[in-house]
């Protein structure tokens, strides 16, 4: 079986990487198609890749943080037809930059199956053009991609037909959701196959400090690309994260801050208890981590739950990040400070961190979610399901 896989951005590819390894181990061929960043990430994961759309400038401009106004599920459901028409025009403009290449690649490589992330609509268009099953693989807790896929049926119908999909924009043959039942958002009723989340966020040569137990409780602080943009634009850490670093020093904890080296000079003076490192896969660090603090990204959230580590979520103003914060708090395995006023209050941030470090019930709840994740069918079982679609 040949599988063509694609993702809009590298962070959407990461949750699919364990599936690609399982496919390869079962004797199947996998090719990852995408822009420069996606192909680079695929190569780092040991996968074959193919660049589509040249430099991918249009796609990168339209998918960078802050490029579009994002709304929550409720607002999506209430959007007027004229608003959706404008969104559809933007989708068509983005797809126009690489869909010719993508369909041509599909016809040349002749996959038996296409696997795509929920918002890389080109994957389903290619599947429809080739007459093969298209599978949508979500990236974690998510309550907005269902409404987006339903609108894609309307907004991209004619475009899909232009490329040979007789029935217009095709519905996925399977929707894969790497979330346990307890983390499914309210109102999320799209039929899906739940599968076990396997953490992957890149690879690294592990230094000694990452393997050996720390002398004091370790707090792993992950900013994500959304707060990375805040640093790039303002030259400062978001206030909530600055308060976390100060609180770690006050509470006798070590803070580890993995962040792109280009941002290091912008961090200013930090407490001596902060270890700043270049971008680093967080999975290996969680063995000796007491608490993770992050922006609400699904990768950090799910990786923390798999390791049974409680979380403090300081989301930005994006609705999907705030959804994650709410789900983490609902599980009991963490605390979410969703409002700007909360995040800007150093006493409130310090108290939340102190509770997570000192209260065992948060860790027990995080471990319970981790056990729930471990009980779901993994990539090997998913491969057998995909084989059954052919």
CSV table of C-alpha atoms in Angstrom, one decimal:
chain,number,residue,atom,x,y,z
A,1,UNK,CA,0.0,0.0,0.0
A,2,UNK,CA,1.2,3.5,-0.9
A,3,UNK,CA,0.2,6.3,1.4
A,4,UNK,CA,0.4,10.0,0.5
A,5,UNK,CA,0.4,12.1,3.7
A,6,UNK,CA,0.2,15.9,4.0
A,7,UNK,CA,-0.1,18.6,6.7
A,8,UNK,CA,-0.6,22.3,6.6
A,9,UNK,CA,2.2,23.1,9.1
A,10,UNK,CA,4.9,20.9,10.8
A,11,UNK,CA,3.0,20.9,14.2
A,12,UNK,CA,0.1,19.2,12.5
A,13,UNK,CA,2.4,16.5,11.0
A,14,UNK,CA,4.0,15.6,14.4
A,15,UNK,CA,1.0,13.6,15.7
A,16,UNK,CA,0.9,11.6,12.5
A,17,UNK,CA,4.6,10.6,12.5
A,18,UNK,CA,4.1,7.5,14.8
A,19,UNK,CA,1.5,6.3,12.3
A,20,UNK,CA,4.0,6.7,9.4
A,21,UNK,CA,6.5,4.6,11.3
A,22,UNK,CA,3.9,1.9,11.9
A,23,UNK,CA,3.0,1.9,8.2
A,24,UNK,CA,6.6,1.6,7.2
A,25,UNK,CA,7.1,-1.2,9.7
A,26,UNK,CA,4.1,-3.0,8.2
A,27,UNK,CA,5.8,-2.9,4.8
A,28,UNK,CA,3.9,0.1,3.3
A,29,UNK,CA,5.3,3.1,1.5
A,30,UNK,CA,4.8,6.6,2.8
A,31,UNK,CA,5.5,9.9,1.1
A,32,UNK,CA,4.9,13.2,2.8
A,33,UNK,CA,4.0,16.2,0.6
A,34,UNK,CA,4.1,19.8,1.8
A,35,UNK,CA,5.9,23.1,1.9
A,36,UNK,CA,9.6,23.5,2.8
A,37,UNK,CA,9.0,23.3,6.6
A,38,UNK,CA,6.8,20.3,6.4
A,39,UNK,CA,9.2,18.4,4.1
A,40,UNK,CA,12.1,19.3,6.4
A,41,UNK,CA,10.2,17.9,9.4
A,42,UNK,CA,9.4,14.8,7.5
A,43,UNK,CA,13.0,14.3,6.7
A,44,UNK,CA,14.0,14.7,10.3
A,45,UNK,CA,11.6,12.0,11.2
A,46,UNK,CA,13.2,9.6,8.7
A,47,UNK,CA,10.5,10.0,6.1
A,48,UNK,CA,10.6,10.6,2.4
A,49,UNK,CA,9.1,14.0,1.4
A,50,UNK,CA,8.2,15.9,-1.7
A,51,UNK,CA,8.0,19.7,-2.0
A,52,UNK,CA,4.8,21.0,-3.6
A,53,UNK,CA,4.1,24.6,-4.6
A,54,UNK,CA,7.7,25.7,-4.8
A,55,UNK,CA,8.6,28.0,-1.8
A,56,UNK,CA,5.1,27.8,-0.5
A,57,UNK,CA,5.2,31.5,0.2
A,58,UNK,CA,1.4,32.0,-0.1
A,59,UNK,CA,0.7,29.1,2.3
A,60,UNK,CA,3.3,30.2,4.8
A,61,UNK,CA,1.9,33.8,4.8
A,62,UNK,CA,-1.6,32.6,5.4
A,63,UNK,CA,-0.8,30.1,8.1
A,64,UNK,CA,1.6,32.0,10.3
A,65,UNK,CA,0.4,33.0,13.8
A,66,UNK,CA,-1.9,36.0,13.6
A,67,UNK,CA,-2.5,35.8,9.9
A,68,UNK,CA,-6.2,35.2,10.3
A,69,UNK,CA,-8.9,36.1,12.9
A,70,UNK,CA,-9.9,32.9,14.6
A,71,UNK,CA,-13.1,32.3,16.4
A,72,UNK,CA,-14.5,29.5,18.6
A,73,UNK,CA,-17.0,26.8,17.6
A,74,UNK,CA,-20.0,28.8,18.6
A,75,UNK,CA,-19.1,31.8,16.5
A,76,UNK,CA,-18.2,29.4,13.6
A,77,UNK,CA,-21.7,27.9,13.7
A,78,UNK,CA,-23.2,31.4,13.6
A,79,UNK,CA,-21.2,32.9,10.8
A,80,UNK,CA,-23.2,34.4,8.0
A,81,UNK,CA,-23.0,33.0,4.4
A,82,UNK,CA,-21.2,36.2,3.3
A,83,UNK,CA,-18.5,35.6,6.0
A,84,UNK,CA,-18.1,32.0,5.0
A,85,UNK,CA,-17.8,33.1,1.3
A,86,UNK,CA,-14.9,35.3,2.3
A,87,UNK,CA,-13.2,32.5,4.2
A,88,UNK,CA,-13.7,30.2,1.2
A,89,UNK,CA,-12.1,32.7,-1.1
A,90,UNK,CA,-9.1,32.7,1.2
A,91,UNK,CA,-8.9,28.9,1.2
A,92,UNK,CA,-9.1,28.8,-2.6
A,93,UNK,CA,-6.3,31.4,-2.8
A,94,UNK,CA,-4.0,29.4,-0.6
A,95,UNK,CA,-4.8,26.1,-2.4
A,96,UNK,CA,-4.2,27.8,-5.7
A,97,UNK,CA,-0.5,28.1,-4.9
A,98,UNK,CA,0.2,24.4,-4.9
A,99,UNK,CA,-2.8,22.3,-5.8
A,100,UNK,CA,-1.6,21.8,-9.4
A,101,UNK,CA,1.6,20.3,-8.0
A,102,UNK,CA,-0.2,18.3,-5.4
A,103,UNK,CA,-2.6,16.6,-7.8
A,104,UNK,CA,0.2,16.0,-10.4
A,105,UNK,CA,2.3,14.3,-7.6
A,106,UNK,CA,-0.7,12.2,-6.7
A,107,UNK,CA,-1.2,11.0,-10.3
A,108,UNK,CA,2.5,10.3,-10.7
A,109,UNK,CA,2.9,8.4,-7.4
A,110,UNK,CA,-0.5,6.7,-7.5
A,111,UNK,CA,-1.2,6.3,-3.7
A,112,UNK,CA,-3.8,3.9,-2.5
A,113,UNK,CA,-4.7,6.2,0.4
A,114,UNK,CA,-4.3,9.9,1.3
A,115,UNK,CA,-3.9,10.9,5.0
A,116,UNK,CA,-4.3,14.6,5.8
A,117,UNK,CA,-4.6,16.9,8.8
A,118,UNK,CA,-8.1,18.5,9.2
A,119,UNK,CA,-7.3,21.9,7.7
A,120,UNK,CA,-5.1,20.9,4.8
A,121,UNK,CA,-8.1,20.6,2.5
A,122,UNK,CA,-5.8,19.8,-0.5
A,123,UNK,CA,-5.4,16.3,0.8
A,124,UNK,CA,-9.1,15.4,0.5
A,125,UNK,CA,-9.2,17.2,-2.9
A,126,UNK,CA,-6.3,15.0,-4.2
A,127,UNK,CA,-8.0,11.9,-2.7
A,128,UNK,CA,-11.2,12.8,-4.6
A,129,UNK,CA,-9.3,13.5,-7.8
A,130,UNK,CA,-7.6,10.1,-7.7
A,131,UNK,CA,-10.7,8.2,-6.5
A,132,UNK,CA,-9.0,6.8,-3.4
A,133,UNK,CA,-10.0,7.0,0.3
A,134,UNK,CA,-9.0,10.2,2.2
A,135,UNK,CA,-8.4,10.0,5.9
A,136,UNK,CA,-8.4,13.0,8.2
A,137,UNK,CA,-6.0,12.7,11.2
A,138,UNK,CA,-6.7,15.3,14.0
A,139,UNK,CA,-3.9,16.6,16.1
A,140,UNK,CA,-5.5,16.3,19.6
A,141,UNK,CA,-8.4,18.0,21.5
A,142,UNK,CA,-10.3,20.0,18.9
A,143,UNK,CA,-13.7,21.5,18.6
A,144,UNK,CA,-13.4,23.6,15.4
A,145,UNK,CA,-12.2,21.4,12.6
A,146,UNK,CA,-15.6,19.6,12.3
A,147,UNK,CA,-17.4,22.9,11.3
A,148,UNK,CA,-14.5,23.8,9.0
A,149,UNK,CA,-14.7,20.5,7.2
A,150,UNK,CA,-18.4,20.9,6.7
A,151,UNK,CA,-17.9,24.4,5.2
A,152,UNK,CA,-15.2,23.1,3.0
A,153,UNK,CA,-17.8,20.9,1.3
A,154,UNK,CA,-19.6,24.0,0.3
A,155,UNK,CA,-16.8,26.5,-0.3
A,156,UNK,CA,-14.5,24.1,-2.2
A,157,UNK,CA,-17.0,22.0,-4.1
A,158,UNK,CA,-16.4,23.6,-7.5
A,159,UNK,CA,-12.6,23.6,-7.0
A,160,UNK,CA,-12.6,19.9,-6.2
A,161,UNK,CA,-14.7,19.2,-9.3
A,162,UNK,CA,-12.2,21.1,-11.4
A,163,UNK,CA,-9.5,18.7,-10.4
A,164,UNK,CA,-11.6,15.6,-11.1
A,165,UNK,CA,-13.5,14.9,-7.9
A,166,UNK,CA,-16.9,14.1,-9.4
A,167,UNK,CA,-18.8,14.4,-6.2
A,168,UNK,CA,-17.1,17.7,-5.2
A,169,UNK,CA,-15.2,18.1,-2.0
A,170,UNK,CA,-15.2,14.5,-0.6
A,171,UNK,CA,-16.1,13.5,2.9
A,172,UNK,CA,-13.3,11.7,4.7
A,173,UNK,CA,-13.5,7.9,4.6
A,174,UNK,CA,-12.3,8.0,8.2
A,175,UNK,CA,-11.8,10.6,10.9
A,176,UNK,CA,-9.0,9.7,13.3
A,177,UNK,CA,-8.9,11.5,16.7
A,178,UNK,CA,-5.9,11.0,19.0
A,179,UNK,CA,-7.8,12.0,22.1
A,180,UNK,CA,-9.2,10.0,24.9
A,181,UNK,CA,-13.0,10.3,25.6
A,182,UNK,CA,-12.4,12.6,28.7
A,183,UNK,CA,-10.7,15.2,26.5
A,184,UNK,CA,-13.4,15.4,23.8
A,185,UNK,CA,-14.8,18.9,23.8
A,186,UNK,CA,-18.4,19.7,24.5
A,187,UNK,CA,-20.5,19.6,21.4
A,188,UNK,CA,-18.0,17.5,19.5
A,189,UNK,CA,-20.2,14.9,17.9
A,190,UNK,CA,-18.4,14.1,14.6
A,191,UNK,CA,-18.0,10.3,14.2
A,192,UNK,CA,-14.4,9.4,14.7
A,193,UNK,CA,-12.0,6.6,15.5
A,194,UNK,CA,-10.2,7.3,18.8
A,195,UNK,CA,-6.6,6.2,18.7
A,196,UNK,CA,-3.7,6.3,21.2
A,197,UNK,CA,-1.6,9.5,21.2
A,198,UNK,CA,2.1,8.7,20.8
A,199,UNK,CA,4.3,11.7,21.6
A,200,UNK,CA,6.6,12.9,19.0
A,201,UNK,CA,8.1,16.4,18.7
A,202,UNK,CA,11.4,15.8,17.0
A,203,UNK,CA,14.7,14.2,18.1
A,204,UNK,CA,17.8,15.3,19.8
A,205,UNK,CA,21.1,14.1,21.3
A,206,UNK,CA,20.2,14.0,25.0
A,207,UNK,CA,22.5,15.9,27.3
A,208,UNK,CA,23.3,14.5,30.8
A,209,UNK,CA,21.0,17.0,32.5
A,210,UNK,CA,18.0,15.7,30.6
A,211,UNK,CA,18.6,12.1,31.8
A,212,UNK,CA,19.7,12.6,35.4
A,213,UNK,CA,17.1,13.5,38.1
A,214,UNK,CA,17.3,17.2,39.0
A,215,UNK,CA,18.2,18.3,42.5
A,216,UNK,CA,15.0,20.3,42.8
A,217,UNK,CA,11.5,20.0,41.2
A,218,UNK,CA,11.6,20.7,37.5
A,219,UNK,CA,9.1,22.9,35.7
A,220,UNK,CA,9.1,22.6,31.9
A,221,UNK,CA,8.0,25.9,30.3
A,222,UNK,CA,6.9,25.7,26.6
A,223,UNK,CA,5.9,28.9,24.8
A,224,UNK,CA,4.8,27.4,21.4
A,225,UNK,CA,4.8,29.4,18.2
A,226,UNK,CA,1.9,31.7,19.3
A,227,UNK,CA,3.9,33.1,22.2
A,228,UNK,CA,7.1,33.0,20.2
A,229,UNK,CA,5.5,35.6,18.0
A,230,UNK,CA,4.9,37.7,21.1
A,231,UNK,CA,8.6,37.7,21.8
A,232,UNK,CA,9.5,38.4,18.2
A,233,UNK,CA,7.1,41.4,18.1
A,234,UNK,CA,7.7,42.9,21.6
A,235,UNK,CA,11.1,41.7,22.6
A,236,UNK,CA,9.7,40.4,25.9
A,237,UNK,CA,8.3,37.2,27.4
A,238,UNK,CA,4.5,37.2,27.8
A,239,UNK,CA,3.8,38.4,31.4
A,240,UNK,CA,2.3,35.1,32.6
A,241,UNK,CA,5.4,33.2,31.6
A,242,UNK,CA,7.7,35.8,33.2
A,243,UNK,CA,5.7,35.4,36.4
A,244,UNK,CA,6.1,31.6,36.1
A,245,UNK,CA,9.9,31.9,36.0
A,246,UNK,CA,9.9,34.2,39.0
A,247,UNK,CA,7.6,31.9,40.9
A,248,UNK,CA,9.9,28.9,40.2
A,249,UNK,CA,12.7,30.8,41.9
A,250,UNK,CA,10.5,31.7,44.8
A,251,UNK,CA,9.2,28.1,45.2
A,252,UNK,CA,12.6,26.5,44.9
A,253,UNK,CA,12.0,24.9,41.5
A,254,UNK,CA,14.1,24.6,38.4
A,255,UNK,CA,12.6,26.0,35.2
A,256,UNK,CA,13.6,24.6,31.9
A,257,UNK,CA,12.8,26.9,28.9
A,258,UNK,CA,13.3,25.3,25.5
A,259,UNK,CA,13.1,28.1,22.9
A,260,UNK,CA,14.6,28.9,19.5
A,261,UNK,CA,18.1,30.3,19.9
A,262,UNK,CA,17.2,33.4,17.9
A,263,UNK,CA,15.0,34.5,20.9
A,264,UNK,CA,17.6,34.0,23.6
A,265,UNK,CA,19.0,37.5,23.4
A,266,UNK,CA,15.4,38.9,23.8
A,267,UNK,CA,14.7,37.2,27.1
A,268,UNK,CA,16.5,39.7,29.3
A,269,UNK,CA,17.8,38.9,32.8
A,270,UNK,CA,16.3,35.7,34.2
A,271,UNK,CA,16.5,34.1,37.6
A,272,UNK,CA,19.5,31.8,38.1
A,273,UNK,CA,17.1,28.9,38.5
A,274,UNK,CA,16.1,29.1,34.8
A,275,UNK,CA,17.8,26.8,32.3
A,276,UNK,CA,17.4,28.2,28.7
A,277,UNK,CA,18.0,25.7,25.9
A,278,UNK,CA,17.6,25.7,22.2
A,279,UNK,CA,14.4,24.1,20.7
A,280,UNK,CA,14.2,20.6,22.2
A,281,UNK,CA,11.8,17.7,22.0
A,282,UNK,CA,9.9,17.7,25.3
A,283,UNK,CA,9.1,14.0,25.5
A,284,UNK,CA,12.4,12.9,27.0
A,285,UNK,CA,12.3,15.7,29.6
A,286,UNK,CA,9.0,14.7,31.1
A,287,UNK,CA,10.4,11.7,33.0
A,288,UNK,CA,11.9,14.1,35.5
A,289,UNK,CA,9.4,17.0,35.2
A,290,UNK,CA,7.0,17.9,38.1
A,291,UNK,CA,4.8,20.4,36.1
A,292,UNK,CA,4.6,21.6,32.6
A,293,UNK,CA,3.6,25.2,31.8
A,294,UNK,CA,2.5,25.9,28.3
A,295,UNK,CA,0.4,27.9,25.8
A,296,UNK,CA,-2.4,25.4,25.2
A,297,UNK,CA,-0.9,23.6,22.2
A,298,UNK,CA,-2.3,20.1,21.7
A,299,UNK,CA,1.1,18.5,21.4
A,300,UNK,CA,2.4,19.7,24.8
A,301,UNK,CA,-1.0,19.0,26.4
A,302,UNK,CA,-1.2,15.4,25.2
A,303,UNK,CA,2.5,14.6,25.8
A,304,UNK,CA,2.1,15.8,29.4
A,305,UNK,CA,-0.9,13.6,29.9
A,306,UNK,CA,0.8,10.6,28.5
A,307,UNK,CA,3.6,11.1,31.0
A,308,UNK,CA,1.1,11.8,33.8
A,309,UNK,CA,2.5,15.3,34.5
A,310,UNK,CA,0.1,18.0,35.7
A,311,UNK,CA,-0.1,21.2,33.7
A,312,UNK,CA,-0.5,25.0,34.0
A,313,UNK,CA,-2.0,26.3,30.8
A,314,UNK,CA,-1.6,30.0,30.0
A,315,UNK,CA,-3.3,30.2,26.6
A,316,UNK,CA,-3.2,33.1,24.2
A,317,UNK,CA,-6.4,34.7,22.8
A,318,UNK,CA,-7.0,31.9,20.2
A,319,UNK,CA,-10.2,30.0,21.0
A,320,UNK,CA,-8.7,26.6,20.3
A,321,UNK,CA,-5.9,27.3,22.8
A,322,UNK,CA,-8.5,28.3,25.4
A,323,UNK,CA,-10.5,25.2,24.6
A,324,UNK,CA,-7.4,23.2,25.6
A,325,UNK,CA,-7.0,25.1,28.8
A,326,UNK,CA,-10.7,24.4,29.7
A,327,UNK,CA,-10.3,20.7,29.0
A,328,UNK,CA,-7.2,20.4,31.0
A,329,UNK,CA,-8.8,22.0,34.0
A,330,UNK,CA,-12.0,19.9,33.6
A,331,UNK,CA,-9.9,16.7,33.7
A,332,UNK,CA,-8.4,17.7,37.1
A,333,UNK,CA,-4.9,17.2,35.7
A,334,UNK,CA,-4.1,20.8,35.6
A,335,UNK,CA,-5.1,24.5,36.0
A,336,UNK,CA,-6.0,26.9,33.2
A,337,UNK,CA,-5.6,30.6,33.6
A,338,UNK,CA,-7.3,31.7,30.4
A,339,UNK,CA,-7.9,35.4,31.0
A,340,UNK,CA,-5.2,38.1,30.4
A,341,UNK,CA,-6.1,39.5,33.8
A,342,UNK,CA,-5.4,36.2,35.5
A,343,UNK,CA,-2.1,35.7,33.7
A,344,UNK,CA,-0.9,39.2,34.5
A,345,UNK,CA,-1.4,38.6,38.3
A,346,UNK,CA,1.9,37.3,39.7
A,347,UNK,CA,0.2,36.1,42.9
A,348,UNK,CA,-2.4,34.1,41.1
A,349,UNK,CA,0.2,32.5,38.8
A,350,UNK,CA,2.4,31.7,41.8
A,351,UNK,CA,-0.5,30.1,43.7
A,352,UNK,CA,-1.5,28.0,40.7
A,353,UNK,CA,2.1,26.7,40.3
A,354,UNK,CA,2.4,26.1,44.0
A,355,UNK,CA,-0.8,24.1,43.9
A,356,UNK,CA,0.4,21.9,41.0
A,357,UNK,CA,3.7,21.3,42.7
A,358,UNK,CA,2.3,20.5,46.1
A,359,UNK,CA,-1.2,19.0,45.6
A,360,UNK,CA,-1.1,15.3,44.7
A,361,UNK,CA,-4.7,15.2,43.4
A,362,UNK,CA,-3.6,17.0,40.2
A,363,UNK,CA,-0.9,14.4,39.5
A,364,UNK,CA,-3.3,11.5,40.2
A,365,UNK,CA,-5.8,13.0,37.7
A,366,UNK,CA,-3.1,13.5,35.1
A,367,UNK,CA,-2.1,9.9,35.5
A,368,UNK,CA,-5.7,8.8,35.2
A,369,UNK,CA,-5.9,10.6,31.8
A,370,UNK,CA,-2.6,9.0,30.8
A,371,UNK,CA,-4.0,5.5,31.6
A,372,UNK,CA,-7.0,6.3,29.5
A,373,UNK,CA,-4.8,7.3,26.6
A,374,UNK,CA,-2.7,4.1,27.0
A,375,UNK,CA,-5.9,2.0,26.8
A,376,UNK,CA,-6.7,3.2,23.3
A,377,UNK,CA,-5.7,1.2,20.2
A,378,UNK,CA,-2.3,2.4,18.9
A,379,UNK,CA,-0.7,3.0,15.5
A,380,UNK,CA,-0.4,-0.8,14.7
A,381,UNK,CA,-4.1,-1.3,15.1
A,382,UNK,CA,-4.8,1.9,13.1
A,383,UNK,CA,-2.7,0.5,10.2
A,384,UNK,CA,-4.9,-2.5,10.0
A,385,UNK,CA,-8.0,-0.3,10.0
A,386,UNK,CA,-6.4,1.7,7.1
A,387,UNK,CA,-5.6,-1.4,5.2
A,388,UNK,CA,-9.3,-2.3,5.4
A,389,UNK,CA,-10.2,0.9,3.6
A,390,UNK,CA,-8.5,-0.3,0.4
